Every structure is written in C-alpha cells, then in structure tokens.
Amino acid sequence: MSDLRALPSVDQLLKTRAAAEMIAASGRPLTLEAIRQILAEARRAASKTKVVPSAAEILANARSLLQSWLQPTLLPVINASGVILHTNLGRAPLSRAAIQAIQSTAMGYTTLEYDLDRGARGVRFIHAESLLTRLSGAQAAIVVNNNAAAVLLALTAFARRRRVIIARSQLIEIGGGFRIPDVMKESGARLVEVGTTNRVHPSDYEQALQEPAAVILQAHHSNFRISGFTSEPTLTELAQIARKYNVHLIHDLGSGALIDTERFGLAHEPTVQESVAAGADIICFSGDKLLGGPQAGILVGKTDRIARMKKHPLARALRPDKLCLAALSATLMHYLKDEVEREVPIWQMIARTPKEIRSRAQNWKTVIGQGELIDGLSTIGGGSLPQETLPTCLLALQTPKPEHMLA
C-alpha cells in the first residue's frame, strides 16, 4: 500500500489496546510523543519507499522507542575484571551500614543544616568531622564532593594568584584526564616546578622559595611508580621547609588509606595518620578509594586552615549532599569500631585468602556447568598501590564468538 492516507491517525492509535498499555506503563505525554515521532518517521519513509507500515508496526516501534527513552543508563554489572577499585565500575561498593544510612536519610528530613540543641540553623560541615579528626589525629576536617574538588578548594583558598611549588615527578595525570597542572591553573595558582623527572632534593624547594610563595604541594603518584635512580624529600622534610619559609604544606594523598596495607601482604600505602603526624597543614584524599566509602573529597588538617576553607565561597559549590555524608559517617564508624575487615567490602575482598577465592570460583564453575580454574593475579586499582597484586583464582570460560566477529 502506497497511499499515505492509509497511515492511521494519532487518535486512532491512542484508542488501541497497545497504546493503553503503553500509557499505563509510561504515561500519556511520553506515549503521545513516541507515537507522533514514529508516525513522522513512517511518513517520511513512505514518501520515498511507497510502503506504509501497519498500525501494529507503528505501535511496536513506538513501544521500542519508549523503552529506549526509559532505559536506565546506570546498570548493575558483575566485576570480573580483577580490579577491586575499578573507577569505570563505580569504585568502592558500600557496606550494609552505609546503605542503610543512605536509605534512612533519603526517606525523610534530617539535621543536615539544623542544630537541635540551639534550635537554629546549623552547618553541614560538622557531619563526619569528629569521626575524621578522631581517626586521623587532625585538628579539623571538611568534606566536599570528590578529591579533585578538595585539591581545587585548598589551592583556591590559599594560593590564588600566588606561587605553588611542586616536584616535576608529581605533575601527574590520572583517569578521566585529571591533571594536577590543570587543577592548579583553574585555582588561579602559579605553578613552579622543581627538580627533575626522577630526582628532586630539599635544596630545590629552598631555592624556589627564595621568591615569595604560598604553598608547597606534595602529590601522591597515584597510578604509577618511579623506580631506579630516584629521590624525593620526605613529607617531614617538606614540613620543616614549609615552616621555615612560612608557607602552607598541602598533601594530595589521594587514596585515603586509614589502615596499614602491609597487613595484607601489600606494599605500604601512606596513611592519612602518617601525613598528619609528618606535619602537613592540609591533607586531601578520596572517600571511595581505600577508605571504602562513597564518592567524597576529604580535607583534614590544622584548625585555622580548615576554617578558612569552610568559609570560602567555593565550598558551597563543592559541598556534599546528605546521602554522601550519611554513607561516609557510617563507613568511618567501621574504622572507629575496629570492624573494617568484617564490614567494609573492599577490605573484605583484599583480606580474602586464595583458598577462599578458589572455593568461590569452584562454586561458580558448578553453577555455570563449565570452566577451568586457573591461578591469577588481581590489583587494587583506583590509583592506589600501583603495580601491587594479590593472588587470585580465575574461572576461564569458553564462549562462542559474537556473530559480527565471525565474518
């Protein structure tokens, strides 16, 4: 049939049972939009091909279009990558307590910015602060929405239009195109590189500080390691230099480790407590890496420095919401109660023995009905403990190639 007049009208289509089902599932406005769009496409196609689709075909296409519009883009997946903190898969899964805290907070009203004792408006930056200071040994803390935001806030508050000294070996780029030099530029800070790619000495910093500066920035190497003929000052040495020249020492620690990774047969990952003890004025780290909580940027340090950042206008733009604060507080509570290995998923995985992993792989083999068990290695990921691996057991499966690869 080639007569375009044979195309059903929108009203005719809306009176069908199929349309009624779509309206019940997706609402009338969206169903109407889908039908109109498919009709318009059918009219354009029919004017060229002289083929008019049936009402059933039009409604089927409208249903498919509706499904594509309503299909969520954030989907659950099985992480079989061998990377525990997989950035592309959402990094750290949350503990049961953190999930319950999110649910409880989301279902009603909270004291996010209300002080019950005073009966007046409060500030959201108090939430999780006492937990962070107790665990880290720092004087004060503030939470923002990710670690890049934490670094940006610290540099903007203390180094805008001023010089920041950083070693060339720490001008890093991590996943998603995050580059330390770019963040420094956005903060308004003036980058001053010292040392060489593989070696930097305390004297390099002292020489750069012969001109006025605001900050020494120490950045965690994150996802790579420099080996061989290398040297860098310790954080303690940098703290001494910072005090000598009256500049702020900011440590971008990144990973957020609060416990010793050597307990699990891994190399030592610098901890937040060590940075505080070494004398850093401000330490920045993530909530969803080795801390094992929600996405968050955490800053701990000296009271006057943290107070200045809390009052900075940028803090409002970068502040976390109530769900983040609830989950972070619940996660930190696990550390305070010394139950991390039992309750925090990433530490449950890291602590799991090869024998336990092999048993789980065998169970999967039984359920699937095929496969071969092979010894392998997994990594921590998330920019933490570069090149470090953990023994694991792989279940190797044989599957047919997709049809498009057979041609």
PDB file of N, CA, C and O in Angstrom, residues 277-324:
ATOM      1  N   ALA A 277      50.841  13.272  61.140  1.00  0.00           N
ATOM      2  CA  ALA A 277      51.981  13.222  62.056  1.00  0.00           C
ATOM      3  C   ALA A 277      53.229  13.863  61.462  1.00  0.00           C
ATOM      4  O   ALA A 277      54.054  14.438  62.183  1.00  0.00           O
ATOM      5  N   ALA A 278      53.360  13.811  60.136  1.00  0.00           N
ATOM      6  CA  ALA A 278      54.532  14.385  59.473  1.00  0.00           C
ATOM      7  C   ALA A 278      54.504  15.907  59.470  1.00  0.00           C
ATOM      8  O   ALA A 278      55.533  16.545  59.227  1.00  0.00           O
ATOM      9  N   GLY A 279      53.323  16.494  59.696  1.00  0.00           N
ATOM     10  CA  GLY A 279      53.247  17.941  59.802  1.00  0.00           C
ATOM     11  C   GLY A 279      52.606  18.658  58.638  1.00  0.00           C
ATOM     12  O   GLY A 279      52.706  19.887  58.536  1.00  0.00           O
ATOM     13  N   ALA A 280      51.910  17.916  57.737  1.00  0.00           N
ATOM     14  CA  ALA A 280      51.204  18.590  56.646  1.00  0.00           C
ATOM     15  C   ALA A 280      50.099  19.476  57.210  1.00  0.00           C
ATOM     16  O   ALA A 280      49.421  19.107  58.171  1.00  0.00           O
ATOM     17  N   ASP A 281      49.927  20.648  56.632  1.00  0.00           N
ATOM     18  CA  ASP A 281      48.881  21.566  57.093  1.00  0.00           C
ATOM     19  C   ASP A 281      47.499  21.132  56.628  1.00  0.00           C
ATOM     20  O   ASP A 281      46.511  21.289  57.347  1.00  0.00           O
ATOM     21  N   ILE A 282      47.434  20.596  55.399  1.00  0.00           N
ATOM     22  CA  ILE A 282      46.169  20.146  54.818  1.00  0.00           C
ATOM     23  C   ILE A 282      46.445  18.833  54.086  1.00  0.00           C
ATOM     24  O   ILE A 282      47.404  18.740  53.314  1.00  0.00           O
ATOM     25  N   ILE A 283      45.607  17.824  54.319  1.00  0.00           N
ATOM     26  CA  ILE A 283      45.712  16.556  53.607  1.00  0.00           C
ATOM     27  C   ILE A 283      44.409  16.322  52.866  1.00  0.00           C
ATOM     28  O   ILE A 283      43.317  16.401  53.454  1.00  0.00           O
ATOM     29  N   CYS A 284      44.506  16.036  51.568  1.00  0.00           N
ATOM     30  CA  CYS A 284      43.333  15.788  50.724  1.00  0.00           C
ATOM     31  C   CYS A 284      43.307  14.306  50.329  1.00  0.00           C
ATOM     32  O   CYS A 284      44.338  13.763  49.930  1.00  0.00           O
ATOM     33  N   PHE A 285      42.136  13.677  50.396  1.00  0.00           N
ATOM     34  CA  PHE A 285      42.039  12.284  49.959  1.00  0.00           C
ATOM     35  C   PHE A 285      40.599  11.939  49.592  1.00  0.00           C
ATOM     36  O   PHE A 285      39.670  12.699  49.868  1.00  0.00           O
ATOM     37  N   SER A 286      40.442  10.773  48.956  1.00  0.00           N
ATOM     38  CA  SER A 286      39.142  10.342  48.452  1.00  0.00           C
ATOM     39  C   SER A 286      38.389   9.522  49.479  1.00  0.00           C
ATOM     40  O   SER A 286      38.982   8.826  50.300  1.00  0.00           O
ATOM     41  N   GLY A 287      37.058   9.542  49.366  1.00  0.00           N
ATOM     42  CA  GLY A 287      36.233   8.713  50.226  1.00  0.00           C
ATOM     43  C   GLY A 287      35.953   7.346  49.644  1.00  0.00           C
ATOM     44  O   GLY A 287      35.619   6.402  50.360  1.00  0.00           O
ATOM     45  N   ASP A 288      36.074   7.211  48.305  1.00  0.00           N
ATOM     46  CA  ASP A 288      35.653   5.970  47.648  1.00  0.00           C
ATOM     47  C   ASP A 288      36.815   5.132  47.133  1.00  0.00           C
ATOM     48  O   ASP A 288      36.632   4.274  46.276  1.00  0.00           O
ATOM     49  N   LYS A 289      38.014   5.382  47.647  1.00  0.00           N
ATOM     50  CA  LYS A 289      39.144   4.522  47.284  1.00  0.00           C
ATOM     51  C   LYS A 289      39.428   3.579  48.451  1.00  0.00           C
ATOM     52  O   LYS A 289      38.579   2.784  48.821  1.00  0.00           O
ATOM     53  N   LEU A 290      40.609   3.657  49.035  1.00  0.00           N
ATOM     54  CA  LEU A 290      40.957   2.728  50.107  1.00  0.00           C
ATOM     55  C   LEU A 290      40.162   2.966  51.381  1.00  0.00           C
ATOM     56  O   LEU A 290      40.132   2.112  52.262  1.00  0.00           O
ATOM     57  N   LEU A 291      39.505   4.097  51.494  1.00  0.00           N
ATOM     58  CA  LEU A 291      38.636   4.303  52.651  1.00  0.00           C
ATOM     59  C   LEU A 291      37.409   3.400  52.541  1.00  0.00           C
ATOM     60  O   LEU A 291      36.860   2.962  53.542  1.00  0.00           O
ATOM     61  N   GLY A 292      36.970   3.143  51.299  1.00  0.00           N
ATOM     62  CA  GLY A 292      35.881   2.199  51.080  1.00  0.00           C
ATOM     63  C   GLY A 292      34.494   2.761  51.247  1.00  0.00           C
ATOM     64  O   GLY A 292      33.528   2.013  51.481  1.00  0.00           O
ATOM     65  N   GLY A 293      34.331   4.075  51.120  1.00  0.00           N
ATOM     66  CA  GLY A 293      33.026   4.701  51.305  1.00  0.00           C
ATOM     67  C   GLY A 293      32.485   5.305  50.020  1.00  0.00           C
ATOM     68  O   GLY A 293      32.841   4.894  48.915  1.00  0.00           O
ATOM     69  N   PRO A 294      31.608   6.314  50.136  1.00  0.00           N
ATOM     70  CA  PRO A 294      31.017   6.959  48.962  1.00  0.00           C
ATOM     71  C   PRO A 294      31.993   7.935  48.312  1.00  0.00           C
ATOM     72  O   PRO A 294      33.016   8.295  48.914  1.00  0.00           O
ATOM     73  N   GLN A 295      31.670   8.370  47.099  1.00  0.00           N
ATOM     74  CA  GLN A 295      32.495   9.402  46.465  1.00  0.00           C
ATOM     75  C   GLN A 295      32.476  10.648  47.335  1.00  0.00           C
ATOM     76  O   GLN A 295      31.423  11.185  47.663  1.00  0.00           O
ATOM     77  N   ALA A 296      33.663  11.095  47.709  1.00  0.00           N
ATOM     78  CA  ALA A 296      33.788  12.299  48.527  1.00  0.00           C
ATOM     79  C   ALA A 296      35.227  12.769  48.463  1.00  0.00           C
ATOM     80  O   ALA A 296      36.142  11.974  48.226  1.00  0.00           O
ATOM     81  N   GLY A 297      35.424  14.058  48.647  1.00  0.00           N
ATOM     82  CA  GLY A 297      36.759  14.603  48.818  1.00  0.00           C
ATOM     83  C   GLY A 297      36.881  15.064  50.259  1.00  0.00           C
ATOM     84  O   GLY A 297      36.020  15.796  50.754  1.00  0.00           O
ATOM     85  N   ILE A 298      37.896  14.601  50.933  1.00  0.00           N
ATOM     86  CA  ILE A 298      38.042  14.875  52.360  1.00  0.00           C
ATOM     87  C   ILE A 298      39.309  15.682  52.590  1.00  0.00           C
ATOM     88  O   ILE A 298      40.372  15.359  52.046  1.00  0.00           O
ATOM     89  N   LEU A 299      39.189  16.739  53.373  1.00  0.00           N
ATOM     90  CA  LEU A 299      40.347  17.546  53.761  1.00  0.00           C
ATOM     91  C   LEU A 299      40.440  17.539  55.277  1.00  0.00           C
ATOM     92  O   LEU A 299      39.465  17.860  55.968  1.00  0.00           O
ATOM     93  N   VAL A 300      41.599  17.143  55.786  1.00  0.00           N
ATOM     94  CA  VAL A 300      41.844  17.225  57.229  1.00  0.00           C
ATOM     95  C   VAL A 300      43.109  18.042  57.435  1.00  0.00           C
ATOM     96  O   VAL A 300      43.956  18.138  56.553  1.00  0.00           O
ATOM     97  N   GLY A 301      43.238  18.643  58.613  1.00  0.00           N
ATOM     98  CA  GLY A 301      44.435  19.430  58.866  1.00  0.00           C
ATOM     99  C   GLY A 301      44.295  20.371  60.028  1.00  0.00           C
ATOM    100  O   GLY A 301      43.499  20.153  60.955  1.00  0.00           O
ATOM    101  N   LYS A 302      45.062  21.456  59.975  1.00  0.00           N
ATOM    102  CA  LYS A 302      45.099  22.436  61.052  1.00  0.00           C
ATOM    103  C   LYS A 302      43.780  23.215  61.114  1.00  0.00           C
ATOM    104  O   LYS A 302      43.167  23.511  60.083  1.00  0.00           O
ATOM    105  N   THR A 303      43.368  23.559  62.320  1.00  0.00           N
ATOM    106  CA  THR A 303      42.064  24.200  62.534  1.00  0.00           C
ATOM    107  C   THR A 303      41.894  25.471  61.713  1.00  0.00           C
ATOM    108  O   THR A 303      40.852  25.677  61.067  1.00  0.00           O
ATOM    109  N   ASP A 304      42.902  26.356  61.738  1.00  0.00           N
ATOM    110  CA  ASP A 304      42.747  27.632  61.047  1.00  0.00           C
ATOM    111  C   ASP A 304      42.653  27.444  59.535  1.00  0.00           C
ATOM    112  O   ASP A 304      41.911  28.155  58.854  1.00  0.00           O
ATOM    113  N   ARG A 305      43.386  26.455  58.983  1.00  0.00           N
ATOM    114  CA  ARG A 305      43.332  26.215  57.533  1.00  0.00           C
ATOM    115  C   ARG A 305      41.955  25.672  57.132  1.00  0.00           C
ATOM    116  O   ARG A 305      41.360  26.113  56.139  1.00  0.00           O
ATOM    117  N   ILE A 306      41.458  24.705  57.886  1.00  0.00           N
ATOM    118  CA  ILE A 306      40.151  24.121  57.561  1.00  0.00           C
ATOM    119  C   ILE A 306      39.044  25.163  57.708  1.00  0.00           C
ATOM    120  O   ILE A 306      38.131  25.253  56.877  1.00  0.00           O
ATOM    121  N   ALA A 307      39.136  25.995  58.753  1.00  0.00           N
ATOM    122  CA  ALA A 307      38.127  27.038  58.970  1.00  0.00           C
ATOM    123  C   ALA A 307      38.080  28.002  57.792  1.00  0.00           C
ATOM    124  O   ALA A 307      37.002  28.449  57.373  1.00  0.00           O
ATOM    125  N   ARG A 308      39.240  28.332  57.260  1.00  0.00           N
ATOM    126  CA  ARG A 308      39.296  29.249  56.113  1.00  0.00           C
ATOM    127  C   ARG A 308      38.616  28.645  54.892  1.00  0.00           C
ATOM    128  O   ARG A 308      37.901  29.342  54.157  1.00  0.00           O
ATOM    129  N   MET A 309      38.793  27.349  54.690  1.00  0.00           N
ATOM    130  CA  MET A 309      38.164  26.702  53.536  1.00  0.00           C
ATOM    131  C   MET A 309      36.657  26.569  53.733  1.00  0.00           C
ATOM    132  O   MET A 309      35.884  26.673  52.770  1.00  0.00           O
ATOM    133  N   LYS A 310      36.204  26.346  54.961  1.00  0.00           N
ATOM    134  CA  LYS A 310      34.771  26.261  55.223  1.00  0.00           C
ATOM    135  C   LYS A 310      34.058  27.561  54.866  1.00  0.00           C
ATOM    136  O   LYS A 310      32.897  27.552  54.437  1.00  0.00           O
ATOM    137  N   LYS A 311      34.741  28.688  55.033  1.00  0.00           N
ATOM    138  CA  LYS A 311      34.140  29.993  54.761  1.00  0.00           C
ATOM    139  C   LYS A 311      34.314  30.434  53.305  1.00  0.00           C
ATOM    140  O   LYS A 311      33.735  31.451  52.900  1.00  0.00           O
ATOM    141  N   HIS A 312      35.103  29.691  52.533  1.00  0.00           N
ATOM    142  CA  HIS A 312      35.365  30.107  51.154  1.00  0.00           C
ATOM    143  C   HIS A 312      34.113  29.913  50.285  1.00  0.00           C
ATOM    144  O   HIS A 312      33.411  28.908  50.419  1.00  0.00           O
ATOM    145  N   PRO A 313      33.797  30.860  49.396  1.00  0.00           N
ATOM    146  CA  PRO A 313      32.604  30.724  48.544  1.00  0.00           C
ATOM    147  C   PRO A 313      32.573  29.438  47.729  1.00  0.00           C
ATOM    148  O   PRO A 313      31.494  28.890  47.457  1.00  0.00           O
ATOM    149  N   LEU A 314      33.745  28.930  47.335  1.00  0.00           N
ATOM    150  CA  LEU A 314      33.788  27.715  46.528  1.00  0.00           C
ATOM    151  C   LEU A 314      33.307  26.499  47.309  1.00  0.00           C
ATOM    152  O   LEU A 314      32.826  25.525  46.717  1.00  0.00           O
ATOM    153  N   ALA A 315      33.397  26.549  48.633  1.00  0.00           N
ATOM    154  CA  ALA A 315      32.972  25.410  49.455  1.00  0.00           C
ATOM    155  C   ALA A 315      31.498  25.089  49.239  1.00  0.00           C
ATOM    156  O   ALA A 315      31.090  23.923  49.274  1.00  0.00           O
ATOM    157  N   ARG A 316      30.682  26.118  49.022  1.00  0.00           N
ATOM    158  CA  ARG A 316      29.252  25.877  48.795  1.00  0.00           C
ATOM    159  C   ARG A 316      29.021  25.146  47.484  1.00  0.00           C
ATOM    160  O   ARG A 316      28.171  24.253  47.394  1.00  0.00           O
ATOM    161  N   ALA A 317      29.777  25.507  46.457  1.00  0.00           N
ATOM    162  CA  ALA A 317      29.613  24.859  45.158  1.00  0.00           C
ATOM    163  C   ALA A 317      30.076  23.405  45.182  1.00  0.00           C
ATOM    164  O   ALA A 317      29.611  22.585  44.393  1.00  0.00           O
ATOM    165  N   LEU A 318      30.991  23.080  46.083  1.00  0.00           N
ATOM    166  CA  LEU A 318      31.596  21.750  46.114  1.00  0.00           C
ATOM    167  C   LEU A 318      31.064  20.878  47.247  1.00  0.00           C
ATOM    168  O   LEU A 318      31.511  19.748  47.414  1.00  0.00           O
ATOM    169  N   ARG A 319      30.119  21.383  48.003  1.00  0.00           N
ATOM    170  CA  ARG A 319      29.682  20.674  49.206  1.00  0.00           C
ATOM    171  C   ARG A 319      28.980  19.350  48.864  1.00  0.00           C
ATOM    172  O   ARG A 319      28.345  19.216  47.809  1.00  0.00           O
ATOM    173  N   PRO A 320      29.056  18.377  49.766  1.00  0.00           N
ATOM    174  CA  PRO A 320      28.384  17.088  49.555  1.00  0.00           C
ATOM    175  C   PRO A 320      26.925  17.161  49.976  1.00  0.00           C
ATOM    176  O   PRO A 320      26.523  18.066  50.707  1.00  0.00           O
ATOM    177  N   ASP A 321      26.136  16.192  49.536  1.00  0.00           N
ATOM    178  CA  ASP A 321      24.742  16.160  49.952  1.00  0.00           C
ATOM    179  C   ASP A 321      24.568  15.262  51.183  1.00  0.00           C
ATOM    180  O   ASP A 321      25.532  14.659  51.673  1.00  0.00           O
ATOM    181  N   LYS A 322      23.349  15.179  51.675  1.00  0.00           N
ATOM    182  CA  LYS A 322      23.083  14.429  52.908  1.00  0.00           C
ATOM    183  C   LYS A 322      23.341  12.937  52.741  1.00  0.00           C
ATOM    184  O   LYS A 322      23.740  12.252  53.698  1.00  0.00           O
ATOM    185  N   LEU A 323      23.140  12.396  51.530  1.00  0.00           N
ATOM    186  CA  LEU A 323      23.349  10.969  51.313  1.00  0.00           C
ATOM    187  C   LEU A 323      24.826  10.609  51.410  1.00  0.00           C
ATOM    188  O   LEU A 323      25.202   9.590  51.996  1.00  0.00           O
ATOM    189  N   CYS A 324      25.663  11.449  50.831  1.00  0.00           N
ATOM    190  CA  CYS A 324      27.115  11.242  50.913  1.00  0.00           C
ATOM    191  C   CYS A 324      27.579  11.299  52.364  1.00  0.00           C
ATOM    192  O   CYS A 324      28.338  10.430  52.826  1.00  0.00           O
TER     193      CYS A 324
END
